[in-house]
Coordinates of N, CA and C and ligand atoms in Angstrom, one line a residue:
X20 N 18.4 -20.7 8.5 CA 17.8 -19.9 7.5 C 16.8 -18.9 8.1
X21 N 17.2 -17.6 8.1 CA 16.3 -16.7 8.3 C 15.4 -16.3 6.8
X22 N 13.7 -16.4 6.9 CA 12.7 -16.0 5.5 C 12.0 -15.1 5.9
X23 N 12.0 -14.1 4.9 CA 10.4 -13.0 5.2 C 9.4 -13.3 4.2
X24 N 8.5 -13.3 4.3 CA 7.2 -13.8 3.5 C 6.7 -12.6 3.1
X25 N 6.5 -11.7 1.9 CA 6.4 -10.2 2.1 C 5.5 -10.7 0.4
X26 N 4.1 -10.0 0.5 CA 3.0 -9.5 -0.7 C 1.6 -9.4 0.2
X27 N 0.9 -8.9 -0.7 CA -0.4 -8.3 -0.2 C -1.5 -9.2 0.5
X28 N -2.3 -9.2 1.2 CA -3.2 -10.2 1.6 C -3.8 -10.5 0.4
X29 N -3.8 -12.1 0.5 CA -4.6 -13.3 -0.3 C -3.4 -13.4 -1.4
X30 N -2.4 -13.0 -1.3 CA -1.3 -13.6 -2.4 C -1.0 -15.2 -2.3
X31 N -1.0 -15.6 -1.0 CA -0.8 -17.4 -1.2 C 0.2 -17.2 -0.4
X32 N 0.8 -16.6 0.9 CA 1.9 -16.2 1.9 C 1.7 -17.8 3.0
X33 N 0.7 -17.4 2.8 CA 0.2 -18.7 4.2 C 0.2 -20.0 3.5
X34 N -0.4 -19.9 2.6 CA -0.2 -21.2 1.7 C 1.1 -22.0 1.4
X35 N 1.9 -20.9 0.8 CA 3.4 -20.8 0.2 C 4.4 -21.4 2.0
X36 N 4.2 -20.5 3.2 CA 4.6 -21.1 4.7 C 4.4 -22.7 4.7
X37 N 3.1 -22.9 4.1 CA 2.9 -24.2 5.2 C 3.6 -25.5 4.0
X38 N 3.5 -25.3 3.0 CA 5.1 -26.2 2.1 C 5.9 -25.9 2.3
X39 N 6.7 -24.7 2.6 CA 8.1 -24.4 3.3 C 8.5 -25.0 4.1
X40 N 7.7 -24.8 5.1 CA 7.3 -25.5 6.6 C 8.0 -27.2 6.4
X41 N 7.0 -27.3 5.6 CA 6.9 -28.9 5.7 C 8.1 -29.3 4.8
X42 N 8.9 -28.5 3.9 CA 10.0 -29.1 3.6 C 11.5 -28.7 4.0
X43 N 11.4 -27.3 4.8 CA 12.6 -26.8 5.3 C 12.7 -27.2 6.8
X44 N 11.4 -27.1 7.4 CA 11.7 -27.1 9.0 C 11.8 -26.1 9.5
X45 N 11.6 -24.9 8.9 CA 11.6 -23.6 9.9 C 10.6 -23.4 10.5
X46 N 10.6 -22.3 11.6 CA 9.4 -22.2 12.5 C 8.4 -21.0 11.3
X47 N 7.5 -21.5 11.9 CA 6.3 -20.3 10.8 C 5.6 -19.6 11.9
X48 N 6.4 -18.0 11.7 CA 5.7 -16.9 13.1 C 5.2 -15.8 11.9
X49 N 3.5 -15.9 11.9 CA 2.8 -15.1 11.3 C 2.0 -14.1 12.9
X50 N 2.0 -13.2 12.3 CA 1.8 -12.0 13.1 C 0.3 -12.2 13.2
X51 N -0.1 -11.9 11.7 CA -1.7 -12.3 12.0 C -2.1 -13.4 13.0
X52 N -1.6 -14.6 13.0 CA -1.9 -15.9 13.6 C -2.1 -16.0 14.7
X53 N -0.7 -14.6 15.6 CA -0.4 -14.7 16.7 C -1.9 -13.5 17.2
X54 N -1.6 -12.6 16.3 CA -2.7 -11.8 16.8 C -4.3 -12.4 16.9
X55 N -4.4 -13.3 16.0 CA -5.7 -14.1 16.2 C -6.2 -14.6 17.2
X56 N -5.1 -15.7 17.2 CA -4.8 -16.3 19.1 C -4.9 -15.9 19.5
X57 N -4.8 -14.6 20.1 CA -4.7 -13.6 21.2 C -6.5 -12.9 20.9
X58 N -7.1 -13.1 19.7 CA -8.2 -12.4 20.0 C -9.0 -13.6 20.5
X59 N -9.3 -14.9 19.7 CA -9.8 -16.0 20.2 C -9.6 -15.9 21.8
X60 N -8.7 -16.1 22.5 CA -7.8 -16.6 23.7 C -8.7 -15.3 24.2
X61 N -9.0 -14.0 24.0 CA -9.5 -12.9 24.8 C -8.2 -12.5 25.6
X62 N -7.4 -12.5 25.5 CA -6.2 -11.4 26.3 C -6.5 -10.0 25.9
X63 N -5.3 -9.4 27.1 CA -5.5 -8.4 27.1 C -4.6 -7.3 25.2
X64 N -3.8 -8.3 24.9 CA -3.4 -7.8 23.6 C -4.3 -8.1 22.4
X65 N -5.1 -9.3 22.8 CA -6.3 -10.2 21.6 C -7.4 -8.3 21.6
X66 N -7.8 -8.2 23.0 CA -8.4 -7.1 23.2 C -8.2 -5.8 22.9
X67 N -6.9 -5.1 22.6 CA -6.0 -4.1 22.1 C -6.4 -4.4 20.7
X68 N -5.9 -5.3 20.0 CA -6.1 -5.4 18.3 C -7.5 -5.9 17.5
X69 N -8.7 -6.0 18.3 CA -9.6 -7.0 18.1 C -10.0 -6.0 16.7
X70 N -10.7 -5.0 17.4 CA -10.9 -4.0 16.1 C -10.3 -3.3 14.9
X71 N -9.2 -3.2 15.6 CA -8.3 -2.8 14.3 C -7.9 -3.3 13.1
X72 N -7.9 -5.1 13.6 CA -7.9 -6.0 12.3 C -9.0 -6.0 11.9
X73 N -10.2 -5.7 13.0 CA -11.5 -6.6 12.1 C -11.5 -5.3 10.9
X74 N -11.0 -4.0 11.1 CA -11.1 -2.8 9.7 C -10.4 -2.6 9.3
X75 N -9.5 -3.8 9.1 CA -7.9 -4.0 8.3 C -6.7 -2.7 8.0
X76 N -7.2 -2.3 9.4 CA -5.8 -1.7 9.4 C -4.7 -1.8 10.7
X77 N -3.6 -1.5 10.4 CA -2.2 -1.9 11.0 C -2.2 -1.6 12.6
X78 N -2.2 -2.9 13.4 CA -1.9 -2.4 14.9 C -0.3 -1.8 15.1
X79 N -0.3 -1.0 15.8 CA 0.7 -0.6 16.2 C 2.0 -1.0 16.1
X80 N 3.1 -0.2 15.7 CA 4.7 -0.9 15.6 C 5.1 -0.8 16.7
X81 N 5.1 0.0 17.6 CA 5.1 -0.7 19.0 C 4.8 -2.0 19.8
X82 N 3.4 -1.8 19.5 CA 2.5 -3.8 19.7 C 3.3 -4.0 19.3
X83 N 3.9 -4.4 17.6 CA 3.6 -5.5 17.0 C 5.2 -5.9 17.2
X84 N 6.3 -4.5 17.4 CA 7.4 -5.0 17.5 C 7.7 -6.2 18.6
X85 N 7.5 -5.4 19.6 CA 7.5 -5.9 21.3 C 7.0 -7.1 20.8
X86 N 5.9 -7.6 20.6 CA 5.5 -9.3 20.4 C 6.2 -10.0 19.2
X87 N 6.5 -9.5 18.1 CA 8.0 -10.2 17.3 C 9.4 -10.6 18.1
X88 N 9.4 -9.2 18.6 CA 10.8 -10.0 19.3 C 10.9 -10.3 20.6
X89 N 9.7 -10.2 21.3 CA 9.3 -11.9 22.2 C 9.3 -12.9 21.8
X90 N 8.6 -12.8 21.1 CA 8.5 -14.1 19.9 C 10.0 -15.2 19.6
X91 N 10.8 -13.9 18.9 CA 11.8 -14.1 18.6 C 13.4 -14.6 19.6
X92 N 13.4 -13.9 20.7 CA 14.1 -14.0 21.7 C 13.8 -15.3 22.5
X93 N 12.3 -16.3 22.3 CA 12.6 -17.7 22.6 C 12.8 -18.8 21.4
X94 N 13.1 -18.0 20.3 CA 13.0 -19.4 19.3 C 14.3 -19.7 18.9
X95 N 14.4 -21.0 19.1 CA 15.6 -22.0 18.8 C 15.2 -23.1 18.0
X96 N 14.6 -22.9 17.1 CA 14.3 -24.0 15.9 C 15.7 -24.2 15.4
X97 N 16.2 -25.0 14.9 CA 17.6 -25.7 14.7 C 17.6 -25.3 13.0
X98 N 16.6 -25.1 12.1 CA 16.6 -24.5 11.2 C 16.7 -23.4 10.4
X99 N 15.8 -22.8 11.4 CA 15.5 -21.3 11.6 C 14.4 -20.8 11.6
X100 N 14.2 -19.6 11.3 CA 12.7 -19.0 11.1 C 11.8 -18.5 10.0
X101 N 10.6 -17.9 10.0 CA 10.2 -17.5 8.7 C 8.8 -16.5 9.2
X102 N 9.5 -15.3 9.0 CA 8.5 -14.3 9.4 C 7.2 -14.3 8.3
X103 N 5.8 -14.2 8.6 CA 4.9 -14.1 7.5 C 3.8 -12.9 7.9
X104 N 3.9 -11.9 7.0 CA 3.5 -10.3 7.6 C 3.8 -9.7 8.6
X105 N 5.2 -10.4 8.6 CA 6.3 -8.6 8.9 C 7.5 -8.8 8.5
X106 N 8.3 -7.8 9.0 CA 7.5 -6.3 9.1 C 6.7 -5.8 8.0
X107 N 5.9 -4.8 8.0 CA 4.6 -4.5 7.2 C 4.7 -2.7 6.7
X108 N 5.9 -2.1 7.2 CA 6.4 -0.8 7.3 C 8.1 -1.2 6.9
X109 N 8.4 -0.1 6.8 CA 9.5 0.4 6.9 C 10.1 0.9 8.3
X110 N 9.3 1.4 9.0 CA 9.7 1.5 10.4 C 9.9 -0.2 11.0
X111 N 8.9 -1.1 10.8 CA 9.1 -2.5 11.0 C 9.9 -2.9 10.8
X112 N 10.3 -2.5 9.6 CA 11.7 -3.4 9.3 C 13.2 -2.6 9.3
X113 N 13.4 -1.6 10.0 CA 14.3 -0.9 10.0 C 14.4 -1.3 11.5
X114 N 13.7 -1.9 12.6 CA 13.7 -2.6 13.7 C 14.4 -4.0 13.6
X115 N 13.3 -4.6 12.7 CA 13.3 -5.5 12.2 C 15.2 -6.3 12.3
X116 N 15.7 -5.3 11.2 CA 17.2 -4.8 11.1 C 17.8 -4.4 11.9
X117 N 17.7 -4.0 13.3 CA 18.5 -3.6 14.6 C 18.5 -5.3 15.2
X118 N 17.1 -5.3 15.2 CA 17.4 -6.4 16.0 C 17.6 -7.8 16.1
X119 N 18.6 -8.1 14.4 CA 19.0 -9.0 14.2 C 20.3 -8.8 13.9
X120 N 20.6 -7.7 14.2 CA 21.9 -6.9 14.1 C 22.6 -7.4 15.5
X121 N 22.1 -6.5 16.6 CA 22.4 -7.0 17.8 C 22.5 -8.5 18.0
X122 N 21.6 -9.6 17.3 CA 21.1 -10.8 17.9 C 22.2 -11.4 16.6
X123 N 23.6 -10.7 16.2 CA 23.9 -11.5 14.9 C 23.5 -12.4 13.6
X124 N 22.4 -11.8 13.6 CA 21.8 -12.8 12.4 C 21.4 -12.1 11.4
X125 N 21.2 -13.0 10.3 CA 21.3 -12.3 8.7 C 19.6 -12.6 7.9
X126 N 19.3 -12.2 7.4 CA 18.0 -12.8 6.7 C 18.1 -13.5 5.3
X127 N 18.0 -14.8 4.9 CA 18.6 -15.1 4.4 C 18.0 -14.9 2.5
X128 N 16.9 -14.6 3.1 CA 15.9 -14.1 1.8 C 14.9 -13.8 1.9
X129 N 14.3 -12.7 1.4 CA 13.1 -11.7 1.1 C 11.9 -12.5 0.2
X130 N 10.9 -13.6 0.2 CA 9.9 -14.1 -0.7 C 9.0 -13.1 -0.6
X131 N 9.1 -12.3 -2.1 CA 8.0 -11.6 -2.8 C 6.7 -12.4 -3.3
X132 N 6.2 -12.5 -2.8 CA 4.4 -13.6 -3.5 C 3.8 -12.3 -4.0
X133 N 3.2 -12.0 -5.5 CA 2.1 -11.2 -5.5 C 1.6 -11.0 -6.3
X134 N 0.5 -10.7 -6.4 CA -0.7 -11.3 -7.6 C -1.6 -10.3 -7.9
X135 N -2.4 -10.1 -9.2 CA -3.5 -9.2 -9.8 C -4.1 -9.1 -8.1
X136 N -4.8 -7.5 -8.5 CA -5.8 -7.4 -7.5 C -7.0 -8.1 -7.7
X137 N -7.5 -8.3 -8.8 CA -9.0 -9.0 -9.1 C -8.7 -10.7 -8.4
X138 N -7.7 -11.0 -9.1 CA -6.9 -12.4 -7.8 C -7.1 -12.0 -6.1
X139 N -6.7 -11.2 -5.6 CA -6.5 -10.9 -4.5 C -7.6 -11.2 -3.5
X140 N -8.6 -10.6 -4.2 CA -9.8 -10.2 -4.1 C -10.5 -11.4 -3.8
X141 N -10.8 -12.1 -4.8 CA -11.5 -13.0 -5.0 C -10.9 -14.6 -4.2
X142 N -9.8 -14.6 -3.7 CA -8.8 -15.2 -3.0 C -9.5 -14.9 -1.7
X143 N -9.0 -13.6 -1.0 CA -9.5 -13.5 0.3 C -11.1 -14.1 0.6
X144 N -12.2 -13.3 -0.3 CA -13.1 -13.6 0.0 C -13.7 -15.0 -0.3
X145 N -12.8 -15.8 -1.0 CA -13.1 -17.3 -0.9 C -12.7 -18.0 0.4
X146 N -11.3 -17.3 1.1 CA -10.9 -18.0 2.1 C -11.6 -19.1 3.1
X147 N -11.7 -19.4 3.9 CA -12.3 -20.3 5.1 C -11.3 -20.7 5.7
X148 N -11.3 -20.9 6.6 CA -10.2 -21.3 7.9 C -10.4 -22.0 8.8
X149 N -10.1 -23.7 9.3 CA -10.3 -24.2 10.5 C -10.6 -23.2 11.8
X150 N -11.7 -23.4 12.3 CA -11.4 -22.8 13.9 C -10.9 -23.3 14.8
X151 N -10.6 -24.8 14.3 CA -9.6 -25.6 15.6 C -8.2 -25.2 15.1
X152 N -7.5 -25.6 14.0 CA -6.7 -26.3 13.9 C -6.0 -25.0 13.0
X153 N -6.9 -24.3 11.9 CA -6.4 -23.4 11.5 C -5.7 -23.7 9.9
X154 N -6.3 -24.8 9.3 CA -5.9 -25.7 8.2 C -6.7 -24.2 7.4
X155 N -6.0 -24.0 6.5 CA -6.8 -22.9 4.8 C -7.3 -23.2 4.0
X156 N -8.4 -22.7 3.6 CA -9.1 -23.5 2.1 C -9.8 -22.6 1.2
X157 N -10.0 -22.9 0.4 CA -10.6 -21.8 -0.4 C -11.9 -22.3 -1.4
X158 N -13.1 -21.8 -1.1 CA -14.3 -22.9 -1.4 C -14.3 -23.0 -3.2
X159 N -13.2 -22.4 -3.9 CA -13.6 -22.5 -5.0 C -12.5 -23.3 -5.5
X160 N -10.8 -22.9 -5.1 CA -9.6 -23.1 -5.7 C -8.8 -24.3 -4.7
X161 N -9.9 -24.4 -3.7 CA -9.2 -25.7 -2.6 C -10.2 -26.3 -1.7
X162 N -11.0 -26.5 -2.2 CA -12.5 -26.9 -1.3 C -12.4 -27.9 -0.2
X163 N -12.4 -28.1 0.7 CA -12.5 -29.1 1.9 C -13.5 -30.2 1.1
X164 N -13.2 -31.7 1.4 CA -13.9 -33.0 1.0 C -15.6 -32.4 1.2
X165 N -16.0 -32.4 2.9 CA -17.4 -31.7 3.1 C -17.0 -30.3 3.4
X166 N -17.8 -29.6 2.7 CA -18.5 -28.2 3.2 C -18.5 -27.7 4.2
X167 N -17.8 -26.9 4.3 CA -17.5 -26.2 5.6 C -17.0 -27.1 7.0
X168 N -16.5 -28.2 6.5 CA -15.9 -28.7 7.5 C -14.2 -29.2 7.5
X169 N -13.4 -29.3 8.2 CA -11.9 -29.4 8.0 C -11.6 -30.7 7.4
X170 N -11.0 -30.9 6.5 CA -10.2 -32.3 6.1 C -9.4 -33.3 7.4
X171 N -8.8 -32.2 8.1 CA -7.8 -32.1 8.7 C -8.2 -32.7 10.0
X172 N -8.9 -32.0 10.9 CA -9.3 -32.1 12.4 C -10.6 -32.2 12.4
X173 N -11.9 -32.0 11.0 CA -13.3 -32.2 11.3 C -13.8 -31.5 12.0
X174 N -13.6 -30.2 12.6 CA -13.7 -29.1 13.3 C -14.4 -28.1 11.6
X175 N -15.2 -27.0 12.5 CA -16.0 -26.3 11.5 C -14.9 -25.2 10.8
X176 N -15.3 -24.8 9.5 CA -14.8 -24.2 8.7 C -15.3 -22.3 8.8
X177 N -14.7 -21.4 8.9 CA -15.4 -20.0 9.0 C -14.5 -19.2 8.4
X178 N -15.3 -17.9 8.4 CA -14.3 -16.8 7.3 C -14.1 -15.9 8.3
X179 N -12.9 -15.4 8.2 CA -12.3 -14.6 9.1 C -12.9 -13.0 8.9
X180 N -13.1 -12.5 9.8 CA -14.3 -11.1 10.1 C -13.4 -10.1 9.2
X181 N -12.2 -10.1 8.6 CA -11.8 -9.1 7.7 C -11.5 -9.4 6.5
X182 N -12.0 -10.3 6.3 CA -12.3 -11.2 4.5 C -13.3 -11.2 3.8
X183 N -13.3 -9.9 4.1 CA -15.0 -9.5 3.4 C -14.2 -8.8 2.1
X184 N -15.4 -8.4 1.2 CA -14.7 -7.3 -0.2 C -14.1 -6.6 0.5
X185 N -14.9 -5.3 1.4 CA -14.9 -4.3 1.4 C -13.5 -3.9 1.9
X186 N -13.5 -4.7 3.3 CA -12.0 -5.0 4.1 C -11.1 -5.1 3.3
X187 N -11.3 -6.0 2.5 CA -9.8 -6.5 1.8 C -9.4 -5.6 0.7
X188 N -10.3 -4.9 0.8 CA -9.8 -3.5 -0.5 C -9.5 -2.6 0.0
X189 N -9.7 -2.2 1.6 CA -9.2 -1.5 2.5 C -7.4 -2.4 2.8
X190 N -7.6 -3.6 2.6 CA -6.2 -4.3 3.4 C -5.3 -3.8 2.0
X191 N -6.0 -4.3 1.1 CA -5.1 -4.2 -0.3 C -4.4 -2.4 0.0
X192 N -5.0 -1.3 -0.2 CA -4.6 -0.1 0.3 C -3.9 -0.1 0.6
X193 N -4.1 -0.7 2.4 CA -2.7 -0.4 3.4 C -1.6 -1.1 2.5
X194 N -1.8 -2.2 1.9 CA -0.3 -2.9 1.8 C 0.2 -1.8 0.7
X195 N -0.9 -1.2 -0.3 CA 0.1 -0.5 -1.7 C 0.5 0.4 -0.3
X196 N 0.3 1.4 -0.1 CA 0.6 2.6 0.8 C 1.8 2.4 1.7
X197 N 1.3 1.1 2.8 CA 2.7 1.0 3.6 C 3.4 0.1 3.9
X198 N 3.3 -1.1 3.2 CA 4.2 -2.6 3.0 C 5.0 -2.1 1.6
X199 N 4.5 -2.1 0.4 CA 5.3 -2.3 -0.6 C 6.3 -1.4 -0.9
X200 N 6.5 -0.5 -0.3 CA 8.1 0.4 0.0 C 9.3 -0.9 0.4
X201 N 8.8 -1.8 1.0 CA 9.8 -2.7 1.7 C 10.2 -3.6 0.4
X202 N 9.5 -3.2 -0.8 CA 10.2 -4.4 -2.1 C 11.4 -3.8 -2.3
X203 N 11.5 -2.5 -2.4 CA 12.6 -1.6 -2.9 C 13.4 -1.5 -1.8
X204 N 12.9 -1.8 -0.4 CA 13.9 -1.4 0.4 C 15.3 -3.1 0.9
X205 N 14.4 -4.4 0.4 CA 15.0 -5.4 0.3 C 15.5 -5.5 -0.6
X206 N 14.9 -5.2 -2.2 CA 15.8 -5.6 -3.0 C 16.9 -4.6 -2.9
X207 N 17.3 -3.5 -3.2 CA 18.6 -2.8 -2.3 C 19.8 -3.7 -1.9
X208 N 19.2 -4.1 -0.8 CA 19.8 -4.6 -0.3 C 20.5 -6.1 -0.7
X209 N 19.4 -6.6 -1.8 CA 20.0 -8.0 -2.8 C 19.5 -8.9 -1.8
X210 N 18.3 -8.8 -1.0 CA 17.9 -9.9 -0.7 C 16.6 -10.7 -1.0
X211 N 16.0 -9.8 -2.3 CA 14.8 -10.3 -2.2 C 14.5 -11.2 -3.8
X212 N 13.6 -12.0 -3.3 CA 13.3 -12.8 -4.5 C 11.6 -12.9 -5.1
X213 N 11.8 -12.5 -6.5 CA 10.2 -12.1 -6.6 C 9.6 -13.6 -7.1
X214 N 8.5 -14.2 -7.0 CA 7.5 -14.8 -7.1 C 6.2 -14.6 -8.1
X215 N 5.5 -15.4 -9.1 CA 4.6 -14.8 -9.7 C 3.3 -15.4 -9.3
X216 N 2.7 -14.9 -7.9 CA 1.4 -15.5 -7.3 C 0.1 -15.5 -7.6
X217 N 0.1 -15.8 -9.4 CA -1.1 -16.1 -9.7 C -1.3 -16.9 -10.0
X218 N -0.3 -18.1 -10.5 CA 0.1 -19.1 -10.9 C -0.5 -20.2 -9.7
X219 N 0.0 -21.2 -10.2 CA -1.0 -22.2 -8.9 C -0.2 -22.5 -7.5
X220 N -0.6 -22.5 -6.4 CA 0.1 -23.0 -5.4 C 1.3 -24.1 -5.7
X221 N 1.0 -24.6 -6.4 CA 2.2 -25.9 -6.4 C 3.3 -25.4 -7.2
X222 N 3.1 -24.8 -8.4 CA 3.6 -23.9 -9.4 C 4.6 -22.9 -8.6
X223 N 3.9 -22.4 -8.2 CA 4.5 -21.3 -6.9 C 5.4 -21.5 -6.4
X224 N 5.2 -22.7 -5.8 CA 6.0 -23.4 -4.9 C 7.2 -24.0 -5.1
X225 N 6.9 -24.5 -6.8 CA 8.5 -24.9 -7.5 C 9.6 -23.9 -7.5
X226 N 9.2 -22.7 -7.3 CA 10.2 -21.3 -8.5 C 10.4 -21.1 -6.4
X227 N 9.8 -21.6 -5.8 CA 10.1 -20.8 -4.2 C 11.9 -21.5 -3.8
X228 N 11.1 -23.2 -3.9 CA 11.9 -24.3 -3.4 C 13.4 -24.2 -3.9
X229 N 13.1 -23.6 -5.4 CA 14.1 -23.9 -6.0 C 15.1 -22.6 -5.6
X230 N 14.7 -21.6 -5.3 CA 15.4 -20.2 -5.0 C 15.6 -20.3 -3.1
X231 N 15.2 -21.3 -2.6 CA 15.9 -21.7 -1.4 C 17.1 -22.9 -0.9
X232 N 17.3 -23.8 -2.4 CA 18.3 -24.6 -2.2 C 19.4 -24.4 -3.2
Ligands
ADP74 P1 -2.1 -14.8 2.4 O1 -1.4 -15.6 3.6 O2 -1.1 -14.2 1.5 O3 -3.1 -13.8 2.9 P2 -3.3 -17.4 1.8 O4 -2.2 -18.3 1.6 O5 -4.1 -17.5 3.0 O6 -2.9 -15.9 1.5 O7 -4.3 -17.6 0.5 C1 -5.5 -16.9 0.4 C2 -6.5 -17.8 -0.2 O8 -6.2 -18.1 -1.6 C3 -6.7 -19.1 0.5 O9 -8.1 -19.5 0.5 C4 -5.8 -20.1 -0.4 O10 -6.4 -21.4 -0.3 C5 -6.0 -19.5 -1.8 N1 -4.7 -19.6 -2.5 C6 -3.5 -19.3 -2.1 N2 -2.6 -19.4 -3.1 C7 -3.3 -19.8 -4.2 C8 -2.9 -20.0 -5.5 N3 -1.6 -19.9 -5.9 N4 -3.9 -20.4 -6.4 C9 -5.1 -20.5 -6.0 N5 -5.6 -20.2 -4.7 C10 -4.6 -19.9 -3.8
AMP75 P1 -2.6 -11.2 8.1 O1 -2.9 -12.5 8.8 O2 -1.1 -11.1 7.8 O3 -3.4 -11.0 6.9 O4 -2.8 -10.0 9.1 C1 -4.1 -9.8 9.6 C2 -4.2 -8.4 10.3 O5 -3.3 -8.4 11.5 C3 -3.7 -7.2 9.5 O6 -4.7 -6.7 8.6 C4 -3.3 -6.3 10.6 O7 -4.4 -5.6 11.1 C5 -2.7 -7.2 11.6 N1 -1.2 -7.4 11.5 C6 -0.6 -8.5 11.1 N2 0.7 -8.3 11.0 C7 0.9 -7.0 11.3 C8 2.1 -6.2 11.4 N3 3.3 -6.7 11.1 N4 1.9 -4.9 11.7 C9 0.7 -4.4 12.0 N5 -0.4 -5.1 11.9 C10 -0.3 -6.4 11.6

């Protein structure tokens, strides 16, 4: 099973992955996640994109290709995979489409997540994020047991430096501008399946489950 995970930041993409995850078995390769690591970690690519995410806009299709299909050219998950924010262009995914062409493989469905902007909004800037472990929570719609600390690994809780309003109204932008061309350019193609991500994560998750078996 090849999945794309495709809607605006704070639609529930990462949320919506990690029950996928846990009921299909596919690998979950989020671009953001990888790029995080890489800034945490201080490499020399963490160092290339540090700024560019922290002012929410798009590192390079160059970058980002070349580290997708690195990415991609070691994974042998026996299930498959599930891309989450990418491609994020049309250029992205017109690669995206070469080089699963070459590598024989098909995608097996397009998940649309996407939700009011006032949701969006108010989503991002609730977020929090493990800094160990990387567990998601949201202090109003998914609160961790203690306050600012992980359920999960007990490691501290933080907001990610582009989850601010301001940013995320800047993120929301790029996606109308240069992601959401790719709804029309998947459905075309009869691969995409829309989702209504205002609804509750579990809710979500029924109408996902059910359009993947
Ligand atoms: P994305 O990966 O699309 O940016 P996330 O899955 O990280 O979005 O979700 C953004 C925030 O909104 C997180 O804090 C998450 O806990 C919360 N969230 C996600 N989906 C829902 C939902 N359906 N209802 C309420 N809150 C949600
Ligand atoms: P995300 O975790 O998907 O919200 O991504 C966080 C940030 O990483 C984005 O705002 C971009 O700056 C960068 N990013 C993630 N994926 C891509 C991509 N496919 N192309 C370009 N930039 C990306």
């Amino acid at each position: 099973m090849i999945l794309i995970l495709l809607g605006p930041p704070g639609a529930g993409k990462g949320s919506q992955a990690k029950l996928i995850v846990d009921e299909f078995k596919v690998n979950h390769i989020s671009t953001g996640d990888i790029f995080r690591k890489n800034i945490k970690e201080e490499t020399d690519l963490g160092l290339k994109v540090k700024d560019i995410i922290a002012k929410g806009e798009l590192v390079s299709d160059e970058l980002t290709n070349e580290l997708v299909f690195e990415t991609l050219s070691k994974e042998n998950t026996p299930a498959g995979f599930m891309l989450d924010g990418y491609p994020r262009n049309i250029n992205q995914a017109k690669a995206l489409d070469k080089w699963l062409e070459e590598n024989n493989k098909e995608v097996t469905e397009v998940i649309l997540v996407d939700a009011d902007v006032n949701v969006l909004i108010e989503r991002i800037s609730g977020r929090r994020v493990c800094k160990n472990c990387g567990a998601t929570y949201h202090v109003k719609n998914l609160p961790p047991k203690v306050e600012g600390i992980c359920d999960v690994c007990g490691n501290e809780l933080v907001q990610r430096p582009d989850d601010n309003e301001e940013t995320a109204r800047d993120r929301i932008e790029v996606y109308n501008e240069q992601t959401s061309p790719l709804i029309d350019y998947y459905e075309k193609s009869g691969r995409l399946a829309r989702f209504d991500g205002n609804e509750d994560i579990d809710v979500v998750y029924e109408h996902v489950r059910n359009s993947l078996k």
